[in-house]
Amino acid sequence: MSTHRYGFATKAIRAGEQPDFREGASGDVVVPIHLSTTFARKELETPTGGYDYTRSLNPTRKALETKLAAIEDAGYGLAFASGLAAETSVLLALLKSGDHIIAFDDLYGGTKRIFDQIINAYGITASYVDAADSENIARAIQPSTRMVWIESPTNPLLKTCDIRAVAAVTRHNGLILVVDNTFLSPYFQHPLELGADVSLHSATKYIGGHSDVLGGAVMLNRQDYYERVQFIQNSAGAVLSPFDSYLAIRGIKTLAVRMEQHQKNALAVALFLEDHPKVRRVIYPGLESYPQHALFKSQASGFGAVLSFELQGAVADAKYFLERLEVFSIAESLGGVESLIELPSVMTHASVEEATRHKTGITDTLIRVSVGLEDINDLIADLKQALE
Ligand code: P1T
């Protein structure tokens, strides 16, 4: 089924899952979980249906990869064992020793750790710029620069990068542009259409949506890049398991309705916090006070449901507040149906050096929230009682 002409929700529900009406098949409307690690052949030279070993290709993972490509209107989709496995595979596939990456200075801590503590040992270097001003990227280009790596919005400061402007720079200079699209999901933003070469997700977040699957997704259009990333997927082997592929497929089917409701709840929480006297500042792209609100709207169809804020007071006050919440859970991660709250300096970004954290604006009292799908009155009442 070619899903090109269909709307997002139709693609999310239908793409990659065609009932099988062949002789002896049962016509399942949901793709089966194919647990077999190997596939038998009738004739020596011919893998049955193109399948020979699950690391190389598995029918459940293939259904997910087809769905991933469809929901981001990409030529190709690939699924990995985690977001970081997807990142490492993209880096291994598209770079070589001696290459240089320009990265946004605000990124998930684990991504920075790959750049600074893993691939640096193989001669690949990264330098960091404030990519909220795209001119900073053009200024940082060196003769060895091969890739630009951004998140938009960033984790945890929710900064926006002008993806079209950065893509113009990367295209002009023959660089590969990777956009980590985790925070908005394919429902709200399509980096490939804005000029990126690779759109990447921690599928652990909104794609899975229920905090019960760890996964990574890579979407791309260029066949040569796809072939190289697919080669690493098979050869390095960080593939998504059949069961986790099924969970991701199941999650994607409700992505559209979840994202709409996540966003409604997040805006209500952001407005409540912005009005509260004990809150110093709230960063949420959907607020009029967000400095890059117009730019954000020009490249995304929604604002997502992650926000960050600072309380008046010191770390002890933030700790006191967090530990008094009853509906929100103090936990890393985001994008699940349950509301999560955390202190990046102690949790998700603890691996980033203190000086770097402070330079980029991740203060010790910055609190990050992933607004879930609970009743909004309960979420606001919970914040209110903990603040008071
Ligand atoms: O956890 P994993 O599925 O490997 O994904 C890593 C990752 C990649 N990109 C972004 C933007 C992310 O936020 C993450 C994971 N982030 C968290 C666990 C977190 O709490 O921020």
mmCIF file of C-alpha atoms and ligand atoms in Angstrom, residues 82-85 87 108 111 151 155 180 182-183 202-205 214-215 332-334 342 348-349 368, ligand 1:
data_model
loop_
_atom_site.group_PDB
_atom_site.id
_atom_site.type_symbol
_atom_site.label_atom_id
_atom_site.label_comp_id
_atom_site.label_asym_id
_atom_site.label_seq_id
_atom_site.Cartn_x
_atom_site.Cartn_y
_atom_site.Cartn_z
ATOM 1 C CA SER A 82 17.982 2.729 21.561
ATOM 2 C CA GLY A 83 18.246 6.368 20.576
ATOM 3 C CA LEU A 84 21.962 6.292 21.377
ATOM 4 C CA ALA A 85 22.416 3.120 19.285
ATOM 5 C CA GLU A 87 23.159 7.931 16.937
ATOM 6 C CA TYR A 108 20.994 15.425 25.514
ATOM 7 C CA THR A 111 24.779 12.458 22.904
ATOM 8 C CA GLU A 151 18.304 19.201 18.341
ATOM 9 C CA ASN A 155 17.215 19.157 25.675
ATOM 10 C CA ASP A 180 17.432 14.914 16.560
ATOM 11 C CA THR A 182 12.841 13.410 19.539
ATOM 12 C CA PHE A 183 11.127 16.280 21.375
ATOM 13 C CA SER A 202 14.854 8.303 20.632
ATOM 14 C CA ALA A 203 11.811 6.076 19.975
ATOM 15 C CA THR A 204 11.843 5.511 23.728
ATOM 16 C CA LYS A 205 9.984 8.820 23.966
ATOM 17 C CA LEU A 214 13.726 1.524 24.507
ATOM 18 C CA GLY A 215 14.386 2.233 20.847
ATOM 19 C CA GLU A 332 14.509 10.677 33.661
ATOM 20 C CA SER A 333 13.001 10.323 30.190
ATOM 21 C CA LEU A 334 10.033 12.006 28.566
ATOM 22 C CA GLU A 342 13.581 15.920 36.851
ATOM 23 C CA THR A 348 19.891 13.615 32.554
ATOM 24 C CA HIS A 349 22.785 16.064 32.164
ATOM 25 C CA ARG A 368 12.484 19.833 33.307
HETATM 26 O O1 P1T B 1 17.625 6.840 25.799
HETATM 27 P P1 P1T B 1 17.786 6.579 24.343
HETATM 28 O O2 P1T B 1 16.601 5.915 23.721
HETATM 29 O O3 P1T B 1 19.079 5.922 23.999
HETATM 30 O O4 P1T B 1 17.786 8.016 23.605
HETATM 31 C C1 P1T B 1 18.793 8.958 23.802
HETATM 32 C C2 P1T B 1 18.278 10.334 23.509
HETATM 33 C C3 P1T B 1 18.540 10.898 22.285
HETATM 34 N N1 P1T B 1 18.092 12.142 21.977
HETATM 35 C C4 P1T B 1 17.385 12.870 22.851
HETATM 36 C C5 P1T B 1 16.929 14.240 22.472
HETATM 37 C C6 P1T B 1 17.067 12.342 24.104
HETATM 38 O O5 P1T B 1 16.345 13.098 24.934
HETATM 39 C C7 P1T B 1 17.530 11.052 24.451
HETATM 40 C C8 P1T B 1 17.254 10.438 25.777
HETATM 41 N N2 P1T B 1 16.860 11.354 26.748
HETATM 42 C C9 P1T B 1 16.551 11.066 28.038
HETATM 43 C C10 P1T B 1 16.590 9.846 28.564
HETATM 44 C C11 P1T B 1 16.159 12.226 28.851
HETATM 45 O O6 P1T B 1 15.592 12.064 29.947
HETATM 46 O O7 P1T B 1 16.400 13.355 28.398
#
